[in-house]
Amino acid sequence: MRFEYKLEENILCLYRELKNQTYKHGHYTDFYVTDPKPRHIHKALVRDRLVHHAVFNILNPIFEKTFIYNSYSCRKNKGTHKSVNRLRKILRKISQNNCKPCFILKCDIKKFFQSVNHDTLLNIIKQKIHDEKVIFLVREIIESFKFGLPIGNLTSQLFANIYLNNLDQYIKHNLKIPFYIRYTDDFVIIYNDLEKLKQWLSQIQEFLNTNLKLRLHPNKIILRKYHQGTDFLGYVQFPHHRILRTKTKERIIEKIQKGVPEQSLNSYLGVLSHADSYKLSQEIKNLFWLNKKENPL
């Protein structure tokens, strides 16, 4: 009963702060995860996460209508696997089933979440949202973090799409690039003219730097032919097959050898089901059951 009373009291207190516009975002608890690369996660207080959900529910339906079809991150009915399947479909179309020249430009924005400019983001949101009470909350959330966006907030996923929607619109409507896919800060452009891709790359770099205060990672700009393989979102797409990225494969095998629950095995097999990986799937199953036999509970 005491817990229920405290919970109700805290919710009523938050309600009054929101109504009177005296709400102040609280501190974050930070920790690191590896998925597979190390990520610095920041977890907000429960009361602040309630506000994040409320703001998300207001903003998402408004901005969702403005997003391009080929933006796949953190959106309903999108996701990693649909993005990879979309890439395969476009590659086959451009190359006419590997009968015509086809080139892929793959880019990654350097330290994207840490580099999002608060003023720029707020100004973009203000173009669509004119309610001062909503803007007050949006500002509180954005400025609750010293630099960029915290990885861990529900709103950060939405803010990332809102911020990079400007890039999407520039690519589709100003440069009129027909075949472009973005997943968070990774994107690919597919075309049959190598020199045109180089020209677009220069224009995109200028736009990012001038308008969004972002830079492409210089070591992650990859321009190659279709038959050389396109590494995107953990899968490498070739003209006639798709395989798992080598590092991902090695990481899965390493974890299986160390011992994982059956639920994890099923998760790995689910990842492999989106690639041409029958032999690898069998190898992982054999490793799992052999390890389980040698190390029973």
mmCIF file of C-alpha atoms in Angstrom:
data_model
loop_
_atom_site.group_PDB
_atom_site.id
_atom_site.type_symbol
_atom_site.label_atom_id
_atom_site.label_comp_id
_atom_site.label_asym_id
_atom_site.label_seq_id
_atom_site.Cartn_x
_atom_site.Cartn_y
_atom_site.Cartn_z
ATOM 1 C CA MET A 1 0.000 0.000 0.000
ATOM 2 C CA ARG A 2 2.853 2.367 0.865
ATOM 3 C CA PHE A 3 4.423 1.776 -2.572
ATOM 4 C CA GLU A 4 1.118 2.446 -4.367
ATOM 5 C CA TYR A 5 0.641 5.676 -2.393
ATOM 6 C CA LYS A 6 4.165 6.852 -3.229
ATOM 7 C CA LEU A 7 3.680 6.041 -6.903
ATOM 8 C CA GLU A 8 0.397 7.955 -7.050
ATOM 9 C CA GLU A 9 1.964 10.893 -5.216
ATOM 10 C CA ASN A 10 4.893 11.025 -7.668
ATOM 11 C CA ILE A 11 2.601 10.900 -10.706
ATOM 12 C CA LEU A 12 0.436 13.715 -9.309
ATOM 13 C CA CYS A 13 3.571 15.747 -8.615
ATOM 14 C CA LEU A 14 4.786 15.209 -12.195
ATOM 15 C CA TYR A 15 1.349 16.167 -13.505
ATOM 16 C CA ARG A 16 1.447 19.492 -11.591
ATOM 17 C CA GLU A 17 4.975 20.238 -12.849
ATOM 18 C CA LEU A 18 3.943 19.604 -16.437
ATOM 19 C CA LYS A 19 0.777 21.644 -16.104
ATOM 20 C CA ASN A 20 2.600 24.587 -14.520
ATOM 21 C CA GLN A 21 5.634 24.216 -16.819
ATOM 22 C CA THR A 22 7.960 23.871 -13.844
ATOM 23 C CA TYR A 23 9.147 20.411 -14.919
ATOM 24 C CA LYS A 24 12.916 19.894 -14.944
ATOM 25 C CA HIS A 25 14.520 16.820 -16.469
ATOM 26 C CA GLY A 26 16.460 14.708 -13.969
ATOM 27 C CA HIS A 27 19.898 13.131 -14.115
ATOM 28 C CA TYR A 28 20.978 10.033 -16.032
ATOM 29 C CA THR A 29 22.509 6.764 -14.890
ATOM 30 C CA ASP A 30 25.170 5.651 -17.336
ATOM 31 C CA PHE A 31 26.631 2.247 -18.175
ATOM 32 C CA TYR A 32 28.307 0.448 -21.075
ATOM 33 C CA VAL A 33 27.039 -2.394 -23.252
ATOM 34 C CA THR A 34 28.686 -4.292 -26.118
ATOM 35 C CA ASP A 35 26.368 -4.978 -29.080
ATOM 36 C CA PRO A 36 28.923 -5.756 -30.582
ATOM 37 C CA LYS A 37 30.864 -2.501 -30.291
ATOM 38 C CA PRO A 38 30.929 -0.710 -26.915
ATOM 39 C CA ARG A 39 28.090 1.776 -26.426
ATOM 40 C CA HIS A 40 27.724 4.317 -23.659
ATOM 41 C CA ILE A 41 24.089 4.098 -22.524
ATOM 42 C CA HIS A 42 22.339 6.763 -20.448
ATOM 43 C CA LYS A 43 19.212 5.757 -18.537
ATOM 44 C CA ALA A 44 16.781 8.458 -17.422
ATOM 45 C CA LEU A 45 14.686 8.399 -14.252
ATOM 46 C CA VAL A 46 11.269 6.723 -14.441
ATOM 47 C CA ARG A 47 9.440 10.065 -14.232
ATOM 48 C CA ASP A 48 11.476 11.397 -17.144
ATOM 49 C CA ARG A 49 10.867 8.257 -19.193
ATOM 50 C CA LEU A 50 7.128 8.846 -18.761
ATOM 51 C CA VAL A 51 7.607 12.312 -20.252
ATOM 52 C CA HIS A 52 9.686 10.829 -23.093
ATOM 53 C CA HIS A 53 6.813 8.491 -23.979
ATOM 54 C CA ALA A 54 4.293 11.327 -23.865
ATOM 55 C CA VAL A 55 6.414 13.536 -26.143
ATOM 56 C CA PHE A 56 7.079 10.616 -28.492
ATOM 57 C CA ASN A 57 3.320 9.949 -28.763
ATOM 58 C CA ILE A 58 2.739 13.578 -29.737
ATOM 59 C CA LEU A 59 5.615 14.037 -32.184
ATOM 60 C CA ASN A 60 5.848 10.665 -33.902
ATOM 61 C CA PRO A 61 2.505 10.750 -35.789
ATOM 62 C CA ILE A 62 3.279 14.272 -37.015
ATOM 63 C CA PHE A 63 6.814 13.607 -38.263
ATOM 64 C CA GLU A 64 6.207 10.044 -39.453
ATOM 65 C CA LYS A 65 4.214 11.482 -42.355
ATOM 66 C CA THR A 66 7.260 13.444 -43.518
ATOM 67 C CA PHE A 67 9.755 10.550 -43.523
ATOM 68 C CA ILE A 68 10.776 8.936 -46.800
ATOM 69 C CA TYR A 69 9.872 5.324 -47.520
ATOM 70 C CA ASN A 70 13.499 4.137 -47.468
ATOM 71 C CA SER A 71 14.226 5.342 -43.938
ATOM 72 C CA TYR A 72 14.170 2.088 -41.940
ATOM 73 C CA SER A 73 15.383 2.744 -38.410
ATOM 74 C CA CYS A 74 13.033 2.710 -35.398
ATOM 75 C CA ARG A 75 9.827 2.920 -37.410
ATOM 76 C CA LYS A 76 6.754 0.728 -37.414
ATOM 77 C CA ASN A 77 6.848 -2.028 -40.058
ATOM 78 C CA LYS A 78 10.470 -1.220 -40.941
ATOM 79 C CA GLY A 79 13.689 -2.491 -39.325
ATOM 80 C CA THR A 80 17.004 -4.123 -40.183
ATOM 81 C CA HIS A 81 15.823 -7.092 -42.205
ATOM 82 C CA LYS A 82 13.369 -5.130 -44.321
ATOM 83 C CA SER A 83 16.129 -2.623 -45.022
ATOM 84 C CA VAL A 84 18.509 -5.382 -46.161
ATOM 85 C CA ASN A 85 15.797 -6.944 -48.328
ATOM 86 C CA ARG A 86 15.055 -3.559 -49.872
ATOM 87 C CA LEU A 87 18.738 -3.159 -50.728
ATOM 88 C CA ARG A 88 18.801 -6.546 -52.459
ATOM 89 C CA LYS A 89 15.722 -5.644 -54.500
ATOM 90 C CA ILE A 90 17.229 -2.335 -55.644
ATOM 91 C CA LEU A 91 20.591 -3.926 -56.493
ATOM 92 C CA ARG A 92 18.905 -6.519 -58.675
ATOM 93 C CA LYS A 93 16.839 -3.845 -60.378
ATOM 94 C CA ILE A 94 19.767 -1.522 -61.146
ATOM 95 C CA SER A 95 22.057 -4.341 -62.271
ATOM 96 C CA GLN A 96 19.244 -6.072 -64.162
ATOM 97 C CA ASN A 97 20.164 -9.296 -62.375
ATOM 98 C CA ASN A 98 23.879 -8.597 -62.655
ATOM 99 C CA CYS A 99 23.814 -7.892 -66.395
ATOM 100 C CA LYS A 100 24.493 -4.119 -66.130
ATOM 101 C CA PRO A 101 27.067 -2.027 -64.222
ATOM 102 C CA CYS A 102 26.047 -1.297 -60.657
ATOM 103 C CA PHE A 103 27.954 0.663 -57.985
ATOM 104 C CA ILE A 104 27.258 1.130 -54.277
ATOM 105 C CA LEU A 105 28.274 4.094 -52.132
ATOM 106 C CA LYS A 106 28.066 3.282 -48.414
ATOM 107 C CA CYS A 107 28.586 5.977 -45.763
ATOM 108 C CA ASP A 108 28.530 6.335 -42.003
ATOM 109 C CA ILE A 109 28.106 9.610 -40.102
ATOM 110 C CA LYS A 110 30.947 10.109 -37.623
ATOM 111 C CA LYS A 111 29.842 10.025 -33.950
ATOM 112 C CA PHE A 112 26.300 10.875 -34.977
ATOM 113 C CA PHE A 113 24.475 10.820 -31.637
ATOM 114 C CA GLN A 114 27.226 12.828 -29.916
ATOM 115 C CA SER A 115 27.278 15.355 -32.779
ATOM 116 C CA VAL A 116 23.601 16.323 -33.074
ATOM 117 C CA ASN A 117 23.373 20.085 -32.613
ATOM 118 C CA HIS A 118 20.700 21.047 -30.060
ATOM 119 C CA ASP A 119 19.741 24.377 -31.623
ATOM 120 C CA THR A 120 19.490 22.891 -35.099
ATOM 121 C CA LEU A 121 17.328 20.013 -33.863
ATOM 122 C CA LEU A 122 15.009 22.332 -31.941
ATOM 123 C CA ASN A 123 14.622 24.635 -34.945
ATOM 124 C CA ILE A 124 13.729 21.682 -37.169
ATOM 125 C CA ILE A 125 11.063 20.571 -34.700
ATOM 126 C CA LYS A 126 9.686 24.114 -34.403
ATOM 127 C CA GLN A 127 8.965 24.105 -38.128
ATOM 128 C CA LYS A 128 6.219 21.558 -37.455
ATOM 129 C CA ILE A 129 5.326 22.093 -33.798
ATOM 130 C CA HIS A 130 3.980 25.483 -32.737
ATOM 131 C CA ASP A 131 2.527 24.618 -29.320
ATOM 132 C CA GLU A 132 4.767 26.319 -26.743
ATOM 133 C CA LYS A 133 4.025 23.729 -24.053
ATOM 134 C CA VAL A 134 5.229 20.925 -26.291
ATOM 135 C CA ILE A 135 8.303 22.923 -27.297
ATOM 136 C CA PHE A 136 9.035 23.510 -23.603
ATOM 137 C CA LEU A 137 9.130 19.749 -22.999
ATOM 138 C CA VAL A 138 11.126 19.053 -26.144
ATOM 139 C CA ARG A 139 13.700 21.644 -25.098
ATOM 140 C CA GLU A 140 13.934 20.149 -21.596
ATOM 141 C CA ILE A 141 14.630 16.704 -23.027
ATOM 142 C CA ILE A 142 17.130 17.902 -25.637
ATOM 143 C CA GLU A 143 19.045 20.095 -23.190
ATOM 144 C CA SER A 144 19.032 17.447 -20.441
ATOM 145 C CA PHE A 145 22.111 16.025 -22.134
ATOM 146 C CA LYS A 146 25.225 18.154 -22.526
ATOM 147 C CA PHE A 147 26.251 17.096 -26.026
ATOM 148 C CA GLY A 148 24.145 15.492 -28.743
ATOM 149 C CA LEU A 149 21.550 12.840 -27.917
ATOM 150 C CA PRO A 150 21.799 10.171 -25.195
ATOM 151 C CA ILE A 151 21.685 6.587 -26.415
ATOM 152 C CA GLY A 152 18.933 5.128 -24.250
ATOM 153 C CA ASN A 153 16.127 7.673 -24.557
ATOM 154 C CA LEU A 154 13.048 6.689 -26.569
ATOM 155 C CA THR A 155 12.998 10.258 -27.878
ATOM 156 C CA SER A 156 16.581 9.975 -29.155
ATOM 157 C CA GLN A 157 15.497 7.443 -31.765
ATOM 158 C CA LEU A 158 12.776 9.786 -33.002
ATOM 159 C CA PHE A 159 14.985 12.880 -32.816
ATOM 160 C CA ALA A 160 17.610 11.063 -34.908
ATOM 161 C CA ASN A 161 15.062 10.412 -37.664
ATOM 162 C CA ILE A 162 13.759 13.989 -37.482
ATOM 163 C CA TYR A 163 17.295 15.380 -37.713
ATOM 164 C CA LEU A 164 18.387 13.176 -40.608
ATOM 165 C CA ASN A 165 15.086 13.562 -42.438
ATOM 166 C CA ASN A 166 16.603 16.824 -43.701
ATOM 167 C CA LEU A 167 19.378 14.795 -45.301
ATOM 168 C CA ASP A 168 16.827 12.341 -46.736
ATOM 169 C CA GLN A 169 14.803 15.159 -48.271
ATOM 170 C CA TYR A 170 17.913 16.817 -49.717
ATOM 171 C CA ILE A 171 19.049 13.553 -51.297
ATOM 172 C CA LYS A 172 15.628 12.675 -52.726
ATOM 173 C CA HIS A 173 14.328 16.075 -53.795
ATOM 174 C CA ASN A 174 17.360 18.324 -54.348
ATOM 175 C CA LEU A 175 19.883 15.850 -55.684
ATOM 176 C CA LYS A 176 17.065 13.645 -57.016
ATOM 177 C CA ILE A 177 18.935 10.461 -56.183
ATOM 178 C CA PRO A 178 16.552 7.615 -57.048
ATOM 179 C CA PHE A 179 18.013 4.728 -55.024
ATOM 180 C CA TYR A 180 18.921 5.578 -51.440
ATOM 181 C CA ILE A 181 18.414 3.698 -48.143
ATOM 182 C CA ARG A 182 19.156 4.955 -44.637
ATOM 183 C CA TYR A 183 19.225 3.147 -41.295
ATOM 184 C CA THR A 184 20.022 5.626 -38.484
ATOM 185 C CA ASP A 185 23.453 7.064 -39.422
ATOM 186 C CA ASP A 186 24.328 4.420 -42.052
ATOM 187 C CA PHE A 187 23.170 4.924 -45.623
ATOM 188 C CA VAL A 188 23.734 3.513 -49.084
ATOM 189 C CA ILE A 189 23.250 4.939 -52.562
ATOM 190 C CA ILE A 190 23.014 2.611 -55.552
ATOM 191 C CA TYR A 191 23.591 3.808 -59.116
ATOM 192 C CA ASN A 192 25.058 2.730 -62.466
ATOM 193 C CA ASP A 193 27.381 5.740 -62.910
ATOM 194 C CA LEU A 194 30.532 5.820 -60.759
ATOM 195 C CA GLU A 195 31.414 9.460 -61.484
ATOM 196 C CA LYS A 196 27.899 10.594 -60.566
ATOM 197 C CA LEU A 197 28.200 8.820 -57.226
ATOM 198 C CA LYS A 198 31.460 10.664 -56.535
ATOM 199 C CA GLN A 199 29.773 13.975 -57.369
ATOM 200 C CA TRP A 200 26.840 13.206 -55.065
ATOM 201 C CA LEU A 201 29.235 12.231 -52.278
ATOM 202 C CA SER A 202 30.883 15.652 -52.392
ATOM 203 C CA GLN A 203 27.500 17.414 -52.339
ATOM 204 C CA ILE A 204 26.255 15.305 -49.426
ATOM 205 C CA GLN A 205 29.374 16.031 -47.402
ATOM 206 C CA GLU A 206 28.876 19.760 -47.962
ATOM 207 C CA PHE A 207 25.201 19.596 -46.996
ATOM 208 C CA LEU A 208 25.876 17.659 -43.784
ATOM 209 C CA ASN A 209 28.635 20.002 -42.712
ATOM 210 C CA THR A 210 26.783 23.234 -43.535
ATOM 211 C CA ASN A 211 23.205 22.402 -42.571
ATOM 212 C CA LEU A 212 23.418 19.716 -39.877
ATOM 213 C CA LYS A 213 26.931 20.227 -38.501
ATOM 214 C CA LEU A 214 27.791 16.591 -39.156
ATOM 215 C CA ARG A 215 30.652 14.826 -40.909
ATOM 216 C CA LEU A 216 30.972 11.503 -42.672
ATOM 217 C CA HIS A 217 33.422 9.075 -41.119
ATOM 218 C CA PRO A 218 36.397 9.253 -43.528
ATOM 219 C CA ASN A 219 37.308 5.578 -42.967
ATOM 220 C CA LYS A 220 33.767 4.357 -43.583
ATOM 221 C CA ILE A 221 33.114 5.822 -47.016
ATOM 222 C CA ILE A 222 33.043 2.760 -49.277
ATOM 223 C CA LEU A 223 32.522 2.893 -53.025
ATOM 224 C CA ARG A 224 32.537 -0.434 -54.843
ATOM 225 C CA LYS A 225 31.064 -2.613 -57.547
ATOM 226 C CA TYR A 226 28.073 -4.833 -56.791
ATOM 227 C CA HIS A 227 29.981 -8.103 -57.345
ATOM 228 C CA GLN A 228 32.546 -7.091 -54.691
ATOM 229 C CA GLY A 229 29.900 -7.386 -51.977
ATOM 230 C CA THR A 230 28.037 -4.731 -50.003
ATOM 231 C CA ASP A 231 28.334 -4.869 -46.205
ATOM 232 C CA PHE A 232 25.210 -3.256 -44.747
ATOM 233 C CA LEU A 233 23.651 -3.803 -41.298
ATOM 234 C CA GLY A 234 25.578 -6.980 -40.573
ATOM 235 C CA TYR A 235 24.987 -8.750 -43.895
ATOM 236 C CA VAL A 236 27.126 -8.792 -47.048
ATOM 237 C CA GLN A 237 25.046 -8.760 -50.222
ATOM 238 C CA PHE A 238 26.454 -10.324 -53.410
ATOM 239 C CA PRO A 239 24.659 -10.687 -56.774
ATOM 240 C CA HIS A 240 23.490 -14.243 -56.111
ATOM 241 C CA HIS A 241 23.685 -14.695 -52.364
ATOM 242 C CA ARG A 242 23.846 -12.971 -48.968
ATOM 243 C CA ILE A 243 26.171 -13.917 -46.117
ATOM 244 C CA LEU A 244 26.670 -12.831 -42.540
ATOM 245 C CA ARG A 245 29.421 -10.313 -41.857
ATOM 246 C CA THR A 246 32.626 -12.185 -40.881
ATOM 247 C CA LYS A 247 32.994 -10.418 -37.527
ATOM 248 C CA THR A 248 29.376 -11.205 -36.650
ATOM 249 C CA LYS A 249 29.897 -14.863 -37.551
ATOM 250 C CA GLU A 250 33.061 -15.064 -35.426
ATOM 251 C CA ARG A 251 31.328 -13.389 -32.483
ATOM 252 C CA ILE A 252 28.404 -15.839 -32.581
ATOM 253 C CA ILE A 253 30.711 -18.885 -32.712
ATOM 254 C CA GLU A 254 32.775 -17.500 -29.819
ATOM 255 C CA LYS A 255 29.675 -17.018 -27.676
ATOM 256 C CA ILE A 256 28.343 -20.485 -28.526
ATOM 257 C CA GLN A 257 31.680 -22.026 -27.481
ATOM 258 C CA LYS A 258 31.546 -20.207 -24.156
ATOM 259 C CA GLY A 259 28.022 -21.480 -23.523
ATOM 260 C CA VAL A 260 24.694 -19.736 -24.046
ATOM 261 C CA PRO A 261 21.055 -20.659 -23.242
ATOM 262 C CA GLU A 262 18.861 -22.235 -25.918
ATOM 263 C CA GLN A 263 16.995 -18.930 -26.263
ATOM 264 C CA SER A 264 20.216 -17.287 -27.483
ATOM 265 C CA LEU A 265 20.787 -20.107 -29.965
ATOM 266 C CA ASN A 266 17.324 -19.512 -31.421
ATOM 267 C CA SER A 267 18.091 -15.798 -31.666
ATOM 268 C CA TYR A 268 21.322 -16.485 -33.583
ATOM 269 C CA LEU A 269 19.519 -18.898 -35.913
ATOM 270 C CA GLY A 270 16.927 -16.175 -36.533
ATOM 271 C CA VAL A 271 19.689 -13.795 -37.630
ATOM 272 C CA LEU A 272 21.149 -16.476 -39.897
ATOM 273 C CA SER A 273 17.764 -17.207 -41.464
ATOM 274 C CA HIS A 274 18.057 -13.921 -43.376
ATOM 275 C CA ALA A 275 21.294 -15.040 -45.054
ATOM 276 C CA ASP A 276 22.356 -17.986 -47.209
ATOM 277 C CA SER A 277 23.898 -19.781 -44.263
ATOM 278 C CA TYR A 278 22.690 -23.382 -44.041
ATOM 279 C CA LYS A 279 26.182 -24.755 -43.333
ATOM 280 C CA LEU A 280 26.877 -22.104 -40.697
ATOM 281 C CA SER A 281 23.526 -22.762 -39.009
ATOM 282 C CA GLN A 282 24.343 -26.481 -38.802
ATOM 283 C CA GLU A 283 27.807 -25.708 -37.434
ATOM 284 C CA ILE A 284 26.350 -23.493 -34.721
ATOM 285 C CA LYS A 285 23.739 -26.085 -33.741
ATOM 286 C CA ASN A 286 26.415 -28.784 -33.493
ATOM 287 C CA LEU A 287 28.655 -26.517 -31.401
ATOM 288 C CA PHE A 288 25.768 -25.671 -29.091
ATOM 289 C CA TRP A 289 24.723 -29.271 -28.397
ATOM 290 C CA LEU A 290 28.312 -30.476 -28.112
ATOM 291 C CA ASN A 291 29.067 -27.724 -25.582
ATOM 292 C CA LYS A 292 25.870 -28.575 -23.677
ATOM 293 C CA LYS A 293 26.799 -32.255 -23.566
ATOM 294 C CA GLU A 294 30.288 -31.471 -22.251
ATOM 295 C CA ASN A 295 29.039 -28.903 -19.746
ATOM 296 C CA PRO A 296 25.651 -30.094 -18.454
ATOM 297 C CA LEU A 297 23.871 -28.046 -15.799
#
